mmCIF file with all atom_site columns, C-alpha atoms in Angstrom:
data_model
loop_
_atom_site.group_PDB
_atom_site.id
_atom_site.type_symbol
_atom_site.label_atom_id
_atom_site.label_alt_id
_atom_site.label_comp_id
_atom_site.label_asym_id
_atom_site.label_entity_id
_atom_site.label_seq_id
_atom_site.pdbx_PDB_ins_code
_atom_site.Cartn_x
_atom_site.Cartn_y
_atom_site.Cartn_z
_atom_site.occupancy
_atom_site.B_iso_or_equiv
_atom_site.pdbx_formal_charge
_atom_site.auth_seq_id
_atom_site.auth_comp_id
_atom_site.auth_asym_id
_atom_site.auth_atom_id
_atom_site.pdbx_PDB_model_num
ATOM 1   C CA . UNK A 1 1   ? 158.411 12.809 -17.419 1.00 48.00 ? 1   UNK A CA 1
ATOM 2   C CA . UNK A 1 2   ? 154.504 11.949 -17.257 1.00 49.00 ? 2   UNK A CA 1
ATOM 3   C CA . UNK A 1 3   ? 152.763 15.271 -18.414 1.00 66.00 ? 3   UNK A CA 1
ATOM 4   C CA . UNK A 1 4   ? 149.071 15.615 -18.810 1.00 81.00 ? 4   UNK A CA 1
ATOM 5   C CA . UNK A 1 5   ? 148.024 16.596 -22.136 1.00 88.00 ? 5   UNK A CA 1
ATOM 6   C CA . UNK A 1 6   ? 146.480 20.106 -22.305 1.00 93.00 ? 6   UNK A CA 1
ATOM 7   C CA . UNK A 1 7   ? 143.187 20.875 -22.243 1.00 94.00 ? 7   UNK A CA 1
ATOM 8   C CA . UNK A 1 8   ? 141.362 21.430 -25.489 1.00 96.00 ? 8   UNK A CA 1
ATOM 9   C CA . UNK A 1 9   ? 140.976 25.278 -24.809 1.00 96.00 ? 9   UNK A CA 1
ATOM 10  C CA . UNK A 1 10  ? 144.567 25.520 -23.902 1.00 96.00 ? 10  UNK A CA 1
ATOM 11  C CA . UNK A 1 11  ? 145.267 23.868 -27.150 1.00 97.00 ? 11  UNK A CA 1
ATOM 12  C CA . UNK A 1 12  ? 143.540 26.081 -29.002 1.00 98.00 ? 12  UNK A CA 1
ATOM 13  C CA . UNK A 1 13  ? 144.653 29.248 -28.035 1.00 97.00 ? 13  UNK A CA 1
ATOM 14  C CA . UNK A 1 14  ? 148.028 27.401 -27.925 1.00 97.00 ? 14  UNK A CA 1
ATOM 15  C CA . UNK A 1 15  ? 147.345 26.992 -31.634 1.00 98.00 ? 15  UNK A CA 1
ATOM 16  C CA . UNK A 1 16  ? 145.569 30.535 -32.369 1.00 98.00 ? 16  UNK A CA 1
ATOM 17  C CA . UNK A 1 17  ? 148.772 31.976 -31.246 1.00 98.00 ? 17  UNK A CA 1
ATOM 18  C CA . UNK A 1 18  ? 150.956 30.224 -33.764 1.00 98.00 ? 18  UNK A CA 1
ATOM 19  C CA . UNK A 1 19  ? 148.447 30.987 -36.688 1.00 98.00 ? 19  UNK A CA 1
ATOM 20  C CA . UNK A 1 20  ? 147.970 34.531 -35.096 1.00 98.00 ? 20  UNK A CA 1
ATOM 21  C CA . UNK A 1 21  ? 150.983 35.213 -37.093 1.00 97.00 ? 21  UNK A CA 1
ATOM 22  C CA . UNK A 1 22  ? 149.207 34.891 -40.664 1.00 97.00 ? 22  UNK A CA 1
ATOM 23  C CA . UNK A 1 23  ? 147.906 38.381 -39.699 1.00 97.00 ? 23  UNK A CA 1
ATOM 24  C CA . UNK A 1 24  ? 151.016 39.462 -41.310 1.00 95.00 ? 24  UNK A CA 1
ATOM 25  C CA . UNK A 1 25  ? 150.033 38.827 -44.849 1.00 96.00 ? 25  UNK A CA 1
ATOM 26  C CA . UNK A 1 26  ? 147.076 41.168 -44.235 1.00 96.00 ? 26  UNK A CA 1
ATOM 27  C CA . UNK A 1 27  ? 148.672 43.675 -41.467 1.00 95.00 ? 27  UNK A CA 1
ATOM 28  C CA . UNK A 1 28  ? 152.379 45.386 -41.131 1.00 94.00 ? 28  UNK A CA 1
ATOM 29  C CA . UNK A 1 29  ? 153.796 43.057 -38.888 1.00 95.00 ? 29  UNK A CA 1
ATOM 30  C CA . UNK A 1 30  ? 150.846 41.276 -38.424 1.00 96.00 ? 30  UNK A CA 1
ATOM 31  C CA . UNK A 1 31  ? 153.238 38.533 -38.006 1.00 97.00 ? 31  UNK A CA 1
ATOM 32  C CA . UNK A 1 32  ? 154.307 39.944 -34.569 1.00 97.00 ? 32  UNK A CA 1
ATOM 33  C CA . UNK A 1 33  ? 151.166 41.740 -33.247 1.00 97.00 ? 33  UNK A CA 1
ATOM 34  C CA . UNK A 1 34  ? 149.014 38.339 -33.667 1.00 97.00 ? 34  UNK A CA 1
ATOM 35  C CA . UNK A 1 35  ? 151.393 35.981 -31.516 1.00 98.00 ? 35  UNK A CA 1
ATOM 36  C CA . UNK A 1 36  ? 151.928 39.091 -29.642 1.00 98.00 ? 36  UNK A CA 1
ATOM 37  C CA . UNK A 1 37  ? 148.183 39.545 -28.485 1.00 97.00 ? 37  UNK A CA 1
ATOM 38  C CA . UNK A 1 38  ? 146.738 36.345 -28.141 1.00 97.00 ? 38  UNK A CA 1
ATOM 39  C CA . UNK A 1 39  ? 149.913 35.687 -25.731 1.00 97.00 ? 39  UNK A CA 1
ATOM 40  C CA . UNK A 1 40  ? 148.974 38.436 -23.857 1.00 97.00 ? 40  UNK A CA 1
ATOM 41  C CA . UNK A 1 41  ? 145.580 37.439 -23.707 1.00 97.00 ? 41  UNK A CA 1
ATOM 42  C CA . UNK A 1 42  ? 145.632 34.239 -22.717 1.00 96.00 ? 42  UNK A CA 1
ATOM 43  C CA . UNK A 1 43  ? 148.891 33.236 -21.315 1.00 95.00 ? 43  UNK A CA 1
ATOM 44  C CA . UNK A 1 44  ? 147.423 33.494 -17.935 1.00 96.00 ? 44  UNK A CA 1
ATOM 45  C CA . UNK A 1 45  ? 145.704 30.607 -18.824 1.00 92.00 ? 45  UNK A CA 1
ATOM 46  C CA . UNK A 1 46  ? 147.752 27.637 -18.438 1.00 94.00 ? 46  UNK A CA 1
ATOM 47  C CA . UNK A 1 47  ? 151.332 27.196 -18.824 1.00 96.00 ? 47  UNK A CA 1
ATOM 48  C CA . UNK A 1 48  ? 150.907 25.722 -22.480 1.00 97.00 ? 48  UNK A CA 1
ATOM 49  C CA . UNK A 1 49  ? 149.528 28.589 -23.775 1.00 97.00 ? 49  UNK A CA 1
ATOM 50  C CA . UNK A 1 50  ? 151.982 30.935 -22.501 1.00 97.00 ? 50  UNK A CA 1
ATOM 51  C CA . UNK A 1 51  ? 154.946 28.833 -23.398 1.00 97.00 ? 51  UNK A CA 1
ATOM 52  C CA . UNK A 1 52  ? 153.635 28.528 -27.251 1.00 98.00 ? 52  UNK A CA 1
ATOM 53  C CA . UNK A 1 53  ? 152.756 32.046 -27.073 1.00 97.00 ? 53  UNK A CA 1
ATOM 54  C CA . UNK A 1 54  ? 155.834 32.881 -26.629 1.00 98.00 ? 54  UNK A CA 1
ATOM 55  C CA . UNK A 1 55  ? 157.584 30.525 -28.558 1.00 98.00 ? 55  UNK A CA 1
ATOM 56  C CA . UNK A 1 56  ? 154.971 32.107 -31.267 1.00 98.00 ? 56  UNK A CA 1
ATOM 57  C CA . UNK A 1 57  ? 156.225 35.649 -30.620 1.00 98.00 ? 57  UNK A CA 1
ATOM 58  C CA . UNK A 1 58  ? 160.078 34.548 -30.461 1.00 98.00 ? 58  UNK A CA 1
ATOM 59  C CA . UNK A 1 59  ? 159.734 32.880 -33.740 1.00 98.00 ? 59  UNK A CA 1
ATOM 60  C CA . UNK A 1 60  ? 157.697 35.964 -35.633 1.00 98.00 ? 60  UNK A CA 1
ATOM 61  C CA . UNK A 1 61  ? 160.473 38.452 -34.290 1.00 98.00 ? 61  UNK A CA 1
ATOM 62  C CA . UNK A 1 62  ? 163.316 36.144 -35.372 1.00 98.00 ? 62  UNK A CA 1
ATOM 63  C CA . UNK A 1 63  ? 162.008 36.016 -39.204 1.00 97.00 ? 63  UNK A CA 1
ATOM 64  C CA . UNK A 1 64  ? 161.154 39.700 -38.993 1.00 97.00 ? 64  UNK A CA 1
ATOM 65  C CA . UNK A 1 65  ? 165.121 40.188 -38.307 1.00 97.00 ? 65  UNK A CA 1
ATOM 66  C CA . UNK A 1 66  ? 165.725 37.843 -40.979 1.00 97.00 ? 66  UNK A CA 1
ATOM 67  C CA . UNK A 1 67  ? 163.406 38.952 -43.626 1.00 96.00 ? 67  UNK A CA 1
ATOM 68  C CA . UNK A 1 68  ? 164.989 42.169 -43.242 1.00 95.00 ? 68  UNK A CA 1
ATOM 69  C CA . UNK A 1 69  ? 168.416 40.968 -43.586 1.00 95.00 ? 69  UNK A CA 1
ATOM 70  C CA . UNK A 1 70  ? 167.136 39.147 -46.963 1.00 94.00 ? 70  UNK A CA 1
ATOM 71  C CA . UNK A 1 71  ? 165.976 42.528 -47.812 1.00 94.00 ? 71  UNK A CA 1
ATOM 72  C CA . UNK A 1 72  ? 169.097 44.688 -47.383 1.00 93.00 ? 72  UNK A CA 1
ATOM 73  C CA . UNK A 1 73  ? 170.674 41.808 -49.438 1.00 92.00 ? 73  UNK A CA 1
ATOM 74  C CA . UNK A 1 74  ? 168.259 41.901 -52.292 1.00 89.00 ? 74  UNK A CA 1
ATOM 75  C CA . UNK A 1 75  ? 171.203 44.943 -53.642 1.00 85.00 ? 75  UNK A CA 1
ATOM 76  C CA . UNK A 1 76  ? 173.306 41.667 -53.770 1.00 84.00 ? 76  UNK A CA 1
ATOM 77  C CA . UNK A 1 77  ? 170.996 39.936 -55.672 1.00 82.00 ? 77  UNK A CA 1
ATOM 78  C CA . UNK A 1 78  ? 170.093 36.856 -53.075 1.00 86.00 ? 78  UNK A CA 1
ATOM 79  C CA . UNK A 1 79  ? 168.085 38.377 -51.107 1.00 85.00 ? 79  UNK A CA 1
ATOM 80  C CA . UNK A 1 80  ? 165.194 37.695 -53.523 1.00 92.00 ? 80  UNK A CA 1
ATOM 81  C CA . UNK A 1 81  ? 165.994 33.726 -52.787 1.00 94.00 ? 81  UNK A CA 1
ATOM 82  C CA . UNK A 1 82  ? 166.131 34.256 -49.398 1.00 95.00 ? 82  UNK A CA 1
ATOM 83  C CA . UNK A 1 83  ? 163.201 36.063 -48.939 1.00 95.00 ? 83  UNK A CA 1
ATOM 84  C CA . UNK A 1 84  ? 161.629 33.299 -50.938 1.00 96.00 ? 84  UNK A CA 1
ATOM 85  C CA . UNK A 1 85  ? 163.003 30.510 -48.710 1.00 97.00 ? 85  UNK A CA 1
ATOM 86  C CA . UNK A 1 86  ? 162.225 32.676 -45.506 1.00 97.00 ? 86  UNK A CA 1
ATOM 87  C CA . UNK A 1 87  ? 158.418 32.684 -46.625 1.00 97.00 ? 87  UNK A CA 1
ATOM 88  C CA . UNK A 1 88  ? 158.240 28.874 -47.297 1.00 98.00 ? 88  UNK A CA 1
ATOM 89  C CA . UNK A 1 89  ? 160.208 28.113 -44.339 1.00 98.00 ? 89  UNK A CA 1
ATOM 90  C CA . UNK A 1 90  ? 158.105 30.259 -42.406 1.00 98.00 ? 90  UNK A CA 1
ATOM 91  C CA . UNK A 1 91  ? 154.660 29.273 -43.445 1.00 98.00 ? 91  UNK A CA 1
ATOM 92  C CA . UNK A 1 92  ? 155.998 25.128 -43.251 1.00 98.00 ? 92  UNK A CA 1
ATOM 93  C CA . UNK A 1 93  ? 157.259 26.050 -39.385 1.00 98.00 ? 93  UNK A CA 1
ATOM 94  C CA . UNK A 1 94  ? 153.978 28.050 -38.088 1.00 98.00 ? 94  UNK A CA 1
ATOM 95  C CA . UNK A 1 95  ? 151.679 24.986 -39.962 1.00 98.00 ? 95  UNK A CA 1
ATOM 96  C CA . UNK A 1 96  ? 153.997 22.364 -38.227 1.00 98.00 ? 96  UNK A CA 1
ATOM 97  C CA . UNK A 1 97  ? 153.995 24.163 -34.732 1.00 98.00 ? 97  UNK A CA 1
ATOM 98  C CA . UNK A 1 98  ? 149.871 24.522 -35.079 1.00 98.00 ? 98  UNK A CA 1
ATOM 99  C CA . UNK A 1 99  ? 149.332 20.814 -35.745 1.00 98.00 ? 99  UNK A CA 1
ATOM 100 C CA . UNK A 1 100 ? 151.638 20.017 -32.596 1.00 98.00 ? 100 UNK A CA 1
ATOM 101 C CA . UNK A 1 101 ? 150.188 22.346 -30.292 1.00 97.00 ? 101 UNK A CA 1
ATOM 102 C CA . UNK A 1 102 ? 146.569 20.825 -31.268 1.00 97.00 ? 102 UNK A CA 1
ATOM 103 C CA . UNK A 1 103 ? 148.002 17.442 -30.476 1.00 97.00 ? 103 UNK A CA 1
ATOM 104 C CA . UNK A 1 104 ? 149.115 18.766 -27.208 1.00 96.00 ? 104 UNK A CA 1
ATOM 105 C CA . UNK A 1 105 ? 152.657 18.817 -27.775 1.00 96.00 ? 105 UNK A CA 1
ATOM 106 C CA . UNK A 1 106 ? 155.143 21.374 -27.158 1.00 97.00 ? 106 UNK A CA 1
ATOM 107 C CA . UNK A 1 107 ? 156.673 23.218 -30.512 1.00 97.00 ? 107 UNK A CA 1
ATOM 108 C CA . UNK A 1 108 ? 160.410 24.120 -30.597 1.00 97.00 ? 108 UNK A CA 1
ATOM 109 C CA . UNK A 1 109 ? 160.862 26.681 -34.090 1.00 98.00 ? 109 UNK A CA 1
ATOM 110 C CA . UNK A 1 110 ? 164.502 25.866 -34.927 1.00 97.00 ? 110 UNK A CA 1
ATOM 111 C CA . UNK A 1 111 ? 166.064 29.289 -35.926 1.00 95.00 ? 111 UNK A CA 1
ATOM 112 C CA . UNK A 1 112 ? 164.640 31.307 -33.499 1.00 97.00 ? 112 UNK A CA 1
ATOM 113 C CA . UNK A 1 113 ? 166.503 33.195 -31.339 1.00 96.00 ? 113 UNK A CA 1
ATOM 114 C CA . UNK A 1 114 ? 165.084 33.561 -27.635 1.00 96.00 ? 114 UNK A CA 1
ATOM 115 C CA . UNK A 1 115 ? 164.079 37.000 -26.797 1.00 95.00 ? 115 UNK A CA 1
ATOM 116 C CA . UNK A 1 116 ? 160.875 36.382 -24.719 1.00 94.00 ? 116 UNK A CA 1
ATOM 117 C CA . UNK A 1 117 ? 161.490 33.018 -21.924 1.00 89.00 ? 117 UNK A CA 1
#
């Protein structure tokens, strides 16, 4: 499989949609609507944009379903360590996935469940 690397504008929106989803420590679900625009921006633009886009927007609703599961368990007293692991995990993954995309390579978030493809 000899792909050609991206271009360096499809890279970077490639990467502005997996950082997009820092807007949720300033916005309610920032987390989503970030990925969520920038992919519907740009994902006319080349087929690595789109496909990070989404995989940008699968990821932020996956830990939005399971930051909200570590909430309703915070009544059984782990959902504080959850939601503690969630945000590390979560902040490690969407830093990981930017430096891929801006090498050009295609980022798989493990835990994510696939509702966009």
């Amino acid at each position: 499989m000899n792909q050609e690397r991206p271009g360096k504008q499809e890279r970077m929106w490639a990467i502005a949609a997996h950082l997009a989803a820092f807007a949720g420590l300033v916005i309610p679900l920032g987390n989503v609507l970030g990925p969520l625009i920038v992919w519907l921006i740009k994902r006319e633009e080349g087929a690595f944009v789109d496909s990070q886009g989404k995989e940008a927007l699968n990821f932020a609703i996956s830990v939005t379903i399971y930051g909200a599961i570590s909430m309703l368990l915070i009544f059984l007293f782990v959902g504080v360590l959850l939601l503690f692991a969630l945000f590390v995990f979560w902040v490690v993954a969407v830093i990981m996935a930017a430096v891929s995309a801006n090498d050009g390579i295609p980022y798989r978030y493990p835990l994510t469940l696939r509702f966009i493809t």
